[in-house]
CSV table of C-alpha atoms and ligand atoms in Angstrom, one decimal:
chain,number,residue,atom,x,y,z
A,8,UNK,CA,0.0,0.0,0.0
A,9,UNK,CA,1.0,3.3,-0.2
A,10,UNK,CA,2.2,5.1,3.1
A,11,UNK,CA,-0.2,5.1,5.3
A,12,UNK,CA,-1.4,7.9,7.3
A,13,UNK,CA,0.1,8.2,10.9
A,14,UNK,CA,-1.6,9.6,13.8
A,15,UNK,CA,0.0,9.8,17.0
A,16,UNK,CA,-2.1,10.3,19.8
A,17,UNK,CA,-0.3,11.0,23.5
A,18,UNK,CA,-2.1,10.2,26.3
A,19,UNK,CA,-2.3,13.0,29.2
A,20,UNK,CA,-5.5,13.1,30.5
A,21,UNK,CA,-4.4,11.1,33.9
A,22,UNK,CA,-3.5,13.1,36.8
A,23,UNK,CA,-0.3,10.8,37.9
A,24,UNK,CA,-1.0,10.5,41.2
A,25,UNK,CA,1.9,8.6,42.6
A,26,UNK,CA,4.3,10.6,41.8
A,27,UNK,CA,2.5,13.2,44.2
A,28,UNK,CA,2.6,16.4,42.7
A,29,UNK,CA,0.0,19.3,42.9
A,30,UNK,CA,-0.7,18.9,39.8
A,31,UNK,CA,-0.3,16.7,36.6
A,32,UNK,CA,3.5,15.0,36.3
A,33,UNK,CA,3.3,15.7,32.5
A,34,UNK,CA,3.2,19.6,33.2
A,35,UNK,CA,5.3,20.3,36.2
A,36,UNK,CA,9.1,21.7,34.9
A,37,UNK,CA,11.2,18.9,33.6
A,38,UNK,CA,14.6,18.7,31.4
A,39,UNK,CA,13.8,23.0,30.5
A,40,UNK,CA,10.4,22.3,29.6
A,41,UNK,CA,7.8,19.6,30.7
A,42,UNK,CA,7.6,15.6,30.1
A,43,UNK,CA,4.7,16.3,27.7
A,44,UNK,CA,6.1,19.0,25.3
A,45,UNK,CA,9.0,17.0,25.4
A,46,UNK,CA,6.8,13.5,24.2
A,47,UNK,CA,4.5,15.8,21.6
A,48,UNK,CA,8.0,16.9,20.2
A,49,UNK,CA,9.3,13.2,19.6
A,50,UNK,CA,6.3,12.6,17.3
A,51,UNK,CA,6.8,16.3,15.7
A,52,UNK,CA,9.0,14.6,12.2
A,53,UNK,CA,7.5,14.2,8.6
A,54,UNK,CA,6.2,10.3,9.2
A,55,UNK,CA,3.8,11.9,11.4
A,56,UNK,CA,0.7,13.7,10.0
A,57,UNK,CA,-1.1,14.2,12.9
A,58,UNK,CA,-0.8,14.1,16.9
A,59,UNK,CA,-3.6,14.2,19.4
A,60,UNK,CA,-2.9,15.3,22.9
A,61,UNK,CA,-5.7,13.4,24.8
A,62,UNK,CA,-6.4,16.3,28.0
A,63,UNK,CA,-8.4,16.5,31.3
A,64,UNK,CA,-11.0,19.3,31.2
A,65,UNK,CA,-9.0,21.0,34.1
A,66,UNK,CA,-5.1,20.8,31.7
A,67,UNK,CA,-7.1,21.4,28.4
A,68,UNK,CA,-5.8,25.1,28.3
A,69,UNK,CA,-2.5,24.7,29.6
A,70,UNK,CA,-2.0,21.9,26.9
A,71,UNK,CA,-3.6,24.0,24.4
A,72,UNK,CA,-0.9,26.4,24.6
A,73,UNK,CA,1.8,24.2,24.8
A,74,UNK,CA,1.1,22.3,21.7
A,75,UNK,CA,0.6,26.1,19.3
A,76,UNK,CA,4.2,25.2,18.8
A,77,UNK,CA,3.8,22.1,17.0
A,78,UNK,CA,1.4,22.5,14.0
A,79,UNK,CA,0.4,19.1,13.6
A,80,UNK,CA,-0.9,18.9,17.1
A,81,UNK,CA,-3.7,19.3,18.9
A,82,UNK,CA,-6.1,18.8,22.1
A,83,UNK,CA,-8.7,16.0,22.3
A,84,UNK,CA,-10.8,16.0,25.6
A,85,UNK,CA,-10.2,12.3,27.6
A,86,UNK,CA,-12.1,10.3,29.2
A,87,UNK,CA,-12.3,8.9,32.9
A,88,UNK,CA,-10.3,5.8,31.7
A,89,UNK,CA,-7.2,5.3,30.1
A,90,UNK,CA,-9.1,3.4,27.4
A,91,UNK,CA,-12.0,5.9,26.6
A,92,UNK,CA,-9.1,8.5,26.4
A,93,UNK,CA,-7.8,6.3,23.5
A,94,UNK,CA,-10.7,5.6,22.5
A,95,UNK,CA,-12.0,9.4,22.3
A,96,UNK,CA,-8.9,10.0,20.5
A,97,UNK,CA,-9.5,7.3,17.9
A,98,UNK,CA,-12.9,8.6,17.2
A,99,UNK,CA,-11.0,11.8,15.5
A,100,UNK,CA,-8.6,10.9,14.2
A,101,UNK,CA,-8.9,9.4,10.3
A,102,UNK,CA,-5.5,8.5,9.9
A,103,UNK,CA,-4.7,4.6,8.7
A,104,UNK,CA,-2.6,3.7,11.3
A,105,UNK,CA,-2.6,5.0,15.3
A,106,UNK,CA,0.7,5.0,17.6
A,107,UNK,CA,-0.8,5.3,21.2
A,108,UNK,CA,2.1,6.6,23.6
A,109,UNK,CA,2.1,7.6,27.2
A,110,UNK,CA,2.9,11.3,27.8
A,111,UNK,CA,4.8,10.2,30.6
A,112,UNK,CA,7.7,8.4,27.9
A,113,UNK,CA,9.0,12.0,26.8
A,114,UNK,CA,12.4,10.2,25.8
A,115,UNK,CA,10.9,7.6,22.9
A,116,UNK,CA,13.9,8.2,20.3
A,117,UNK,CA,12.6,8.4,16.8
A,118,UNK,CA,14.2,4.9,15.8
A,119,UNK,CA,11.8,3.9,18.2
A,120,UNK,CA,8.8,5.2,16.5
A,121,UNK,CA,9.5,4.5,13.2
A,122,UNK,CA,10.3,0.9,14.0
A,123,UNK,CA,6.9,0.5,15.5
A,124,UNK,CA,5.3,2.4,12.0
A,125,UNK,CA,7.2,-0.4,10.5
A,126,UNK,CA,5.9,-2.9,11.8
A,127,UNK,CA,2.3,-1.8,11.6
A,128,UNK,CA,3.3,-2.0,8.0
A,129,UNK,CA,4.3,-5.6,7.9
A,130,UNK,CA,2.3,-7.3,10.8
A,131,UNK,CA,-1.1,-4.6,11.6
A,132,UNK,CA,0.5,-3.7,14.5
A,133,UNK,CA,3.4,-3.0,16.3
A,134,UNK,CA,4.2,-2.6,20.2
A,135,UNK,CA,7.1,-1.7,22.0
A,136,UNK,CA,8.9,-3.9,23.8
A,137,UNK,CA,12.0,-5.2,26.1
A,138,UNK,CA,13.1,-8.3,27.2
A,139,UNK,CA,12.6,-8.0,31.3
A,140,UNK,CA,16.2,-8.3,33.3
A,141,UNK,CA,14.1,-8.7,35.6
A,142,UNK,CA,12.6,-12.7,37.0
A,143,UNK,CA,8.8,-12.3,37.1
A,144,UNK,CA,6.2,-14.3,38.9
A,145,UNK,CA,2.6,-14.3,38.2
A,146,UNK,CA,1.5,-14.1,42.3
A,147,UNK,CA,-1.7,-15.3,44.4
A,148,UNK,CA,-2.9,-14.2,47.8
A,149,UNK,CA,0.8,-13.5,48.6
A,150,UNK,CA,2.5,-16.7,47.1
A,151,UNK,CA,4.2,-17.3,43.4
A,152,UNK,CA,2.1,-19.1,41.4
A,153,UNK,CA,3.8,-19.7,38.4
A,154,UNK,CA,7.0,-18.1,37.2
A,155,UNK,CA,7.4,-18.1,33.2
A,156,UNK,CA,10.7,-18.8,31.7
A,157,UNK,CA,12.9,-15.3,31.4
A,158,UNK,CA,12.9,-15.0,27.9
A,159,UNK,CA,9.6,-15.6,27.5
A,160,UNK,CA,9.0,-12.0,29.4
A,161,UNK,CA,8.8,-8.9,28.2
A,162,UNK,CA,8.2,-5.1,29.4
A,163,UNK,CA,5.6,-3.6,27.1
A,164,UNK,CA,6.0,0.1,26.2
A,165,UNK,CA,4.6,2.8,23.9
A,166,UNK,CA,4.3,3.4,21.4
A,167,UNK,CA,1.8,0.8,20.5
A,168,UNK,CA,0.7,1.0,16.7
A,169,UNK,CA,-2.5,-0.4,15.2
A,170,UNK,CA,-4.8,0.4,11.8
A,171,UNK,CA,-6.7,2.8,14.1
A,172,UNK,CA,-10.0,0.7,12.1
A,173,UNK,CA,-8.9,-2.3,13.6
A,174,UNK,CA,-8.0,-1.0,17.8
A,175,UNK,CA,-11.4,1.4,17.3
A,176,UNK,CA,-13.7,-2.1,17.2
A,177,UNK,CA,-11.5,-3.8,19.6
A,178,UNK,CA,-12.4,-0.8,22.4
A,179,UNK,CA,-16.1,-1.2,20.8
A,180,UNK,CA,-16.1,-5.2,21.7
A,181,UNK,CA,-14.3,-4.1,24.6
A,182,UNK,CA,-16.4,-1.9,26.5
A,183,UNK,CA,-19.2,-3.9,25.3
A,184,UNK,CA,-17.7,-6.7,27.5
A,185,UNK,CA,-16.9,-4.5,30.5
A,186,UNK,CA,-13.4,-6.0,30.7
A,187,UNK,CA,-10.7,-2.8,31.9
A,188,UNK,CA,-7.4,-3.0,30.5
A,189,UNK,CA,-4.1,-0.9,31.2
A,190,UNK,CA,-2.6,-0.8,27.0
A,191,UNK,CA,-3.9,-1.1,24.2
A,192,UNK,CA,-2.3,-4.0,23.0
A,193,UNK,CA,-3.9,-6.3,25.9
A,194,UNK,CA,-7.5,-4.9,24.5
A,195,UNK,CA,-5.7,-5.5,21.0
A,196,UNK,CA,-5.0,-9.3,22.0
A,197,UNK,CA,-8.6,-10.0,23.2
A,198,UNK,CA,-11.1,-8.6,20.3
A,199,UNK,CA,-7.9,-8.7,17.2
A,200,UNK,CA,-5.1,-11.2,17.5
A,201,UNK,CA,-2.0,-11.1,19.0
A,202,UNK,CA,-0.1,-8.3,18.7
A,203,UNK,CA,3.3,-7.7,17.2
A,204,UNK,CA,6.7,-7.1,19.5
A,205,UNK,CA,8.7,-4.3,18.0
A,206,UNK,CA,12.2,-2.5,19.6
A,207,UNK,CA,11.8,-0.7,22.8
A,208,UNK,CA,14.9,0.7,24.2
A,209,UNK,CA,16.1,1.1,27.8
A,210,UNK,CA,15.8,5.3,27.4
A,211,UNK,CA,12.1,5.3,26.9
A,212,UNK,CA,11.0,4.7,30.2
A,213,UNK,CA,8.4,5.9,31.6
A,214,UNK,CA,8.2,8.6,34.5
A,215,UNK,CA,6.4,7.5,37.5
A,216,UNK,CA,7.5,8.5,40.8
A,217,UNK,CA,8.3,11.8,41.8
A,218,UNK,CA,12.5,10.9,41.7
A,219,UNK,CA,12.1,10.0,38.3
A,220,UNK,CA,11.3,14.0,38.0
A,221,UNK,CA,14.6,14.9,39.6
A,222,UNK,CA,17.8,16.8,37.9
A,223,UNK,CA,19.4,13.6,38.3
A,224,UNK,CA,17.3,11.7,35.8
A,225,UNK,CA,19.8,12.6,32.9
A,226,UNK,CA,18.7,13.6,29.9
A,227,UNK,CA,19.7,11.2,27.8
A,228,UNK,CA,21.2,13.5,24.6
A,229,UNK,CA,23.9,16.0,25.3
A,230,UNK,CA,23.6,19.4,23.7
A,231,UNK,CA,25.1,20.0,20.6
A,232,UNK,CA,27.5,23.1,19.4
A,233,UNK,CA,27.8,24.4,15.8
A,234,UNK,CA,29.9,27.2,14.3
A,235,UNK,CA,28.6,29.8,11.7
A,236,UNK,CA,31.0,32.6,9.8
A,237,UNK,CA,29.6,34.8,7.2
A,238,UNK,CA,31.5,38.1,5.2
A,239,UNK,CA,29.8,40.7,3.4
A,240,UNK,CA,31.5,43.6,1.5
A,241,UNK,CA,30.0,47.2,1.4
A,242,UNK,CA,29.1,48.7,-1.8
A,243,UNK,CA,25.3,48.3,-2.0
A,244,UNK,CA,23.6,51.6,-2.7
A,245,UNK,CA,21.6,52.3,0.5
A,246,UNK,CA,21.9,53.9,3.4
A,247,UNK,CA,21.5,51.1,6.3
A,248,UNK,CA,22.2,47.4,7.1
A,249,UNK,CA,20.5,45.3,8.8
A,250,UNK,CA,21.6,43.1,11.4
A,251,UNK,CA,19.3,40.2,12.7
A,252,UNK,CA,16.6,42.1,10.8
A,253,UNK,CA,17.3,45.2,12.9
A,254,UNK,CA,18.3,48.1,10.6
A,255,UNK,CA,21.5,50.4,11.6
A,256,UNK,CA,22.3,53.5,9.6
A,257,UNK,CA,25.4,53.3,7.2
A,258,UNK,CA,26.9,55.1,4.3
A,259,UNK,CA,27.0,51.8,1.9
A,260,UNK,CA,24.6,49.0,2.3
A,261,UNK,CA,26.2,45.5,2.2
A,262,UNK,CA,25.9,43.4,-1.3
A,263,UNK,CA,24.4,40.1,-1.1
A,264,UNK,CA,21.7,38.3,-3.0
A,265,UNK,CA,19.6,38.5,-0.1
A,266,UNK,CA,18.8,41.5,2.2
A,267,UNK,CA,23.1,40.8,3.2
A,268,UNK,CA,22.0,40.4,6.7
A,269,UNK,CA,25.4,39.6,7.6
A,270,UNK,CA,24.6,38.3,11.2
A,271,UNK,CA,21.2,36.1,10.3
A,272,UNK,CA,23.5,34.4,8.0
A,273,UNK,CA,26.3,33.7,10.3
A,274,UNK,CA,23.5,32.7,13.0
A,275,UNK,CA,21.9,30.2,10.7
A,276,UNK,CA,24.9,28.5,9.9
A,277,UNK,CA,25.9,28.2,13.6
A,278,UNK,CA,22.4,26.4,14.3
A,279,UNK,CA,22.2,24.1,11.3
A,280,UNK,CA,25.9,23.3,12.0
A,281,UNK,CA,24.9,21.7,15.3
A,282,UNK,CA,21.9,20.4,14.1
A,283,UNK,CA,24.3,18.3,11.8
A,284,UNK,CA,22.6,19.6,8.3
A,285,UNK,CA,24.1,21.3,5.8
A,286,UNK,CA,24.8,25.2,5.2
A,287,UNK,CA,22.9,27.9,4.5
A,288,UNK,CA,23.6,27.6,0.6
A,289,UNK,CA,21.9,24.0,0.1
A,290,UNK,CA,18.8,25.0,1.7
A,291,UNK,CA,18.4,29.2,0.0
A,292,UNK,CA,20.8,28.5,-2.9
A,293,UNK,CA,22.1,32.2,-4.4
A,294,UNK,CA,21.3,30.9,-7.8
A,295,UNK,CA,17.7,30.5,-7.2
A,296,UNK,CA,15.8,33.6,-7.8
A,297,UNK,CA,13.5,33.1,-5.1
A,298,UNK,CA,16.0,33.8,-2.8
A,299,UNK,CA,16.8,37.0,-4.4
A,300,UNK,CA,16.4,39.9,-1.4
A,301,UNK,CA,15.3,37.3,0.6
A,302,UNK,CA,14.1,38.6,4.7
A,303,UNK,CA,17.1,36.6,6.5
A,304,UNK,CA,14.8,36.6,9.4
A,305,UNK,CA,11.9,34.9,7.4
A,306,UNK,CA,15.3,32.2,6.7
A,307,UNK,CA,15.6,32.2,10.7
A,308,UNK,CA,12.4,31.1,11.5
A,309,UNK,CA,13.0,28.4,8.4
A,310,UNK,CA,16.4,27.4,10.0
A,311,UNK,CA,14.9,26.8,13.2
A,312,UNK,CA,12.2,24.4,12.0
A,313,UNK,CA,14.3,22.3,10.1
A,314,UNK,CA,16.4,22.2,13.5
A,315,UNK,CA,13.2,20.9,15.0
A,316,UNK,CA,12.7,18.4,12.5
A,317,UNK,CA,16.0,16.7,13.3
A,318,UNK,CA,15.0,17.1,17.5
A,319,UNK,CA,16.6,20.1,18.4
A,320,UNK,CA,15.8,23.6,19.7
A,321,UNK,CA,18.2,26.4,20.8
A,322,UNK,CA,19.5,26.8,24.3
A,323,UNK,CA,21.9,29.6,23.6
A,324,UNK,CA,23.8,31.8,21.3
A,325,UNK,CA,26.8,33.6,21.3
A,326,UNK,CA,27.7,36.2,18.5
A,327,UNK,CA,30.8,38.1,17.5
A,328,UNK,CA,30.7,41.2,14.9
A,329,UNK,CA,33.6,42.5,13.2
A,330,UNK,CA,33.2,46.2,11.8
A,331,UNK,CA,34.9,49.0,11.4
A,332,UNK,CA,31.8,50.9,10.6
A,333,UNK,CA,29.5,51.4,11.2
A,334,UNK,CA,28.9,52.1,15.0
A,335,UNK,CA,26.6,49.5,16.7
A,336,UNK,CA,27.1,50.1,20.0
A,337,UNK,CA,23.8,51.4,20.7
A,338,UNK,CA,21.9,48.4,18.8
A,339,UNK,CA,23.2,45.3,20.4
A,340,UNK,CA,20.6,45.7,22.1
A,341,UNK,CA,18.2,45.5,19.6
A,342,UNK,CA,19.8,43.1,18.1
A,343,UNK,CA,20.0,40.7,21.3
A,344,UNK,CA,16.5,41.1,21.3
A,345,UNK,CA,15.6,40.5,17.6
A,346,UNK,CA,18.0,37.2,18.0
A,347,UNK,CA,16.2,35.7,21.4
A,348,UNK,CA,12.7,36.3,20.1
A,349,UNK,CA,13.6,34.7,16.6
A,350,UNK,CA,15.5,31.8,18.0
A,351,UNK,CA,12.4,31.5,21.1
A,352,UNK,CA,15.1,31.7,24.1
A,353,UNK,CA,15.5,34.4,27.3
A,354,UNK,CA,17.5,37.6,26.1
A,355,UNK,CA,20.1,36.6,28.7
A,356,UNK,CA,20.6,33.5,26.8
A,357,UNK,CA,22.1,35.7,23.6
A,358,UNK,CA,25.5,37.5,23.9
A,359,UNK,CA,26.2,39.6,21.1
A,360,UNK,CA,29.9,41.8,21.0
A,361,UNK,CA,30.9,44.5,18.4
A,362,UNK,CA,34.4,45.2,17.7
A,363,UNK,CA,36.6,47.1,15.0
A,364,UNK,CA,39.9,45.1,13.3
A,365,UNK,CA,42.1,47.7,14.7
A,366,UNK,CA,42.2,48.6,10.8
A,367,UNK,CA,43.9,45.8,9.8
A,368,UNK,CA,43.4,44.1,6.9
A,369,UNK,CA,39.8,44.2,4.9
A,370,UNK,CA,37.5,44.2,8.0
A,371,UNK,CA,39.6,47.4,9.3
A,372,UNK,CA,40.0,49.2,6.3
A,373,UNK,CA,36.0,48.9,6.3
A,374,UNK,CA,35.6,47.1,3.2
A,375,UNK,CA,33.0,44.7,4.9
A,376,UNK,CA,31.9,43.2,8.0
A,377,UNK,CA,32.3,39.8,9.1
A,378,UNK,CA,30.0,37.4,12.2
A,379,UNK,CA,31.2,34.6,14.0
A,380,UNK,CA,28.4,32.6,16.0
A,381,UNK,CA,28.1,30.4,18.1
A,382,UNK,CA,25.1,28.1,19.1
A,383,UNK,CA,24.1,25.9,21.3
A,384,UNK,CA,21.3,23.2,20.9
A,385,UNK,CA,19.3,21.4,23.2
A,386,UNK,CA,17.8,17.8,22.3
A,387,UNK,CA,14.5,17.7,22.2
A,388,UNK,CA,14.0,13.9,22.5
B,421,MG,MG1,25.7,35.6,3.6
C-alpha cells in the first residue's frame, strides 16, 4: 500500500497521582520544559501527519498552549479511563494507522517510533517492547504461582501502533464486554489477535515516581554546538544594514543576494551546524531567484524548524561582529532582542559583541563586515 497515514495520539489526560505532585506529572518543569512538550516533540517529524494530545478538562488550556508550537498537534478531551481517552482520540482521528504513547515516555527516540510504523506496516501492528532483566512471577494471595521462563517476558512500552480501524472495534467489543485494561495492546489481544513485538529501548522509560522527575534523571542527549562565519562587502547603494533584521544607519549598504544580513547568515549557519545539516547555501541557494532579497529573518524562523525536525531547539547563542563601521554600539541591544525572540530563548541566553579590526586588513580598512556565532542546541527527545 502506499504510506499510510500516521496519527499519534499522547495520552495526558491522567493526573499521575503517585508521583504526588500538585498537579499533573506531564506539566510540572522537567529537562527545561515539561515531560509532555518533550513526548508531543518526539512525534513532531514528517512520518507523522497528525498528533492528538488526549487532555483532562481541568489541563485542556494549559496543553492548548503548549502544543501552538507544534502544527500538527492538537487537544482532544479524555475520558475517565485510560481506554476511553484512546478511545476518544480514535474517534478523531482518520489517519490509517494510530501510535498510542504515554505522555509520561518524553524520551521515545525516533528509531523507536519509526520501528513501531514499521511494523504496523508488515504485521497490523506493532508494540514496543524489552526483554525483562528482571525474573517475574505471576503471584496469588501473597505466594508465586507460576514463574514463566525469562525469555519468555517482556516489558511492554509505547508506542503501540495499530490500523486505528482495527483498535477502534477492539475498544467497541471491549467496552461492550466491561473487561478494563491498562494498553492497548492487551484490548488488541482480546477482540484482534496477537499483537506484534517491536524494539523498545532502555531510554524510553516511563516517568512515575516523583525521583524519576529529579535533575538527576539525565537527559539522555547532550547538547550539541555548531559554528557559523559569514563576510559581506559594502558597496550596496543604501543607506542602512540590517543586522538580525534590525536596521542600523550606514553610508553603503552591504551586497548580497539576499537582504546581506550579515549576522542572520552567520546565526543560521551556527544552528544548522549543530543540528548536523548542511549550510545555509543548500537550503536558500544564491542561484535560485527566489531567494533574491530574501528577509534573513523569514530564513531564521525556516532554519529553526528544520532544527526541529531533526529534535533540536536552541539553548543559547553567542555572536561576535567585526566592523569598522558602522557604529553598533547602541543596537546590540536590539539586536540581542531581535536574536532571542527569533530563535524563542530568554535575552540573557544571547551574547552579542561589536568590535573594529584595529584597521587591519579588509574588516579594518571597512571594506565589509564579518559574524562569528556560536550556538548551542538542546535535544529535544
Ligand atoms: Mg551571507
Amino acid at each position: 500500500m502506499n504510506r499510510p497515514s500516521v496519527c499519534a495520539v499522547v495520552c495526558a489526560a491522567g493526573r499521575g497521582s503517585r508521583a504526588g505532585f500538585e498537579k499533573n506529572k506531564l506539566l510540572v518543569p522537567f529537562g527545561g520544559s515539561t515531560a509532555l512538550e518533550m513526548s508531543v516533540s518526539a512525534f513532531d517529524f514528517p512520518a507523522i501527519d497528525e498528533i492528538l494530545v488526549a487532555v483532562s478538562e481541568e489541563d485542556e488550556g494549559e496543553v492548548k498552549a503548549l502544543c501552538a508550537r507544534f502544527p500538527k498537534a492538537k487537544t482532544v478531551i479524555g475520558g475517565d479511563t485510560r481506554s476511553r481517552s484512546v478511545y476518544n482520540a480514535l474517534l478523531q482521528t482518520s489517519c490509517d494507522v494510530v501510535l498510542i504513547h504515554d505522555g509520561a515516555r518524553p524520551f521515545v527516540s525516533r528509531s523507536v517510533v519509526e520501528g513501531c510504523i514499521e511494523s504496523v506496516r508488515k504485521y497490523r501492528s506493532g508494540v514496543c517492547a524489552l526483554p525483562s532483566v528482571d525474573t517475574v512471577a505471576l503471584t496469588d494471595g501473597g505466594y508465586i504461582r507460576s514463574v514463566p521462563a525469562r525469555t519468555r517476558v517482556y516489558s511492554l512500552q509505547t508506542p503501540q501502533g495499530f490500523f486505528a480501524a482495527d483498535l477502534r472495534a477492539a475498544y467497541e467489543k471491549a467496552f461492550a464486554a466491561g473487561g478494563s485494561y491498562t494498553d492497548d495492546s492487551s484490548v488488541y489481544a482480546e477482540f484482534v489477535s496477537p499483537p506484534r513485538l517491536c524494539a523498545g529501548s532502555r531510554e524510553n522509560k516511563k516517568l512515575t515516581f516523583a525521583e524519576d522527575f529529579s535533575p538527576a534523571v539525565p537527559v539522555p542527549s547532550p547538547a550539541r554546538a555548531g559554528i557559523g562565519v559569514d563576510t559581506h562587502a559594502f558597496g550596496k547603494p543604501q543607506n542602512y544594514i540590517l543586522l538580525a533584521g534590525v536596521k542600523i544607519p550606514s553610508d553603503s549598504g552591504l551586497v548580497a543576494h539576499s537582504d546581506g544580513d550579515v549576522l542572520a547568515h552567520a546565526v543560521m549557519d551556527a544552528l544548522l551546524s549543530a543540528a548536523g545539516l548542511k549550510d545555509i547555501g543548500h537550503y536558500f541557494p544564491d542561484t535560485d531567484e527566489k531567494w533574491a532579497g530574501a528577509d534573513s529573518m523569514e530564513m531564521l524562523a525556516q532554519v529553526r524548524r528544520l532544527i526541529a525536525e531533526r529534535g533540536f531547539a536552541p539553548l543559547s547563542l553567542s555572536v561576535a561582529v567585526q566592523a569598522q563601521k558602522p557604529r553598533l554600539s547602541g543596537y546590540i541591544d536590539a539586536v540581542s532582542q531581535a536574536l532571542a525572540a527569533a530563535l524563542g530563548i530568554p535575552k540573557d541566553a544571547v551574547g552579542v559583541s561589536a568590535g573594529t579590526n584595529e584597521g587591519l586588513g579588509d574588516i579594518g580598512e571597512g571594506k565589509g563586515i564579518c559574524v562569528r556565532a556560536v550556538a548551542l542546541l538542546r535535544s529535544l527527545r
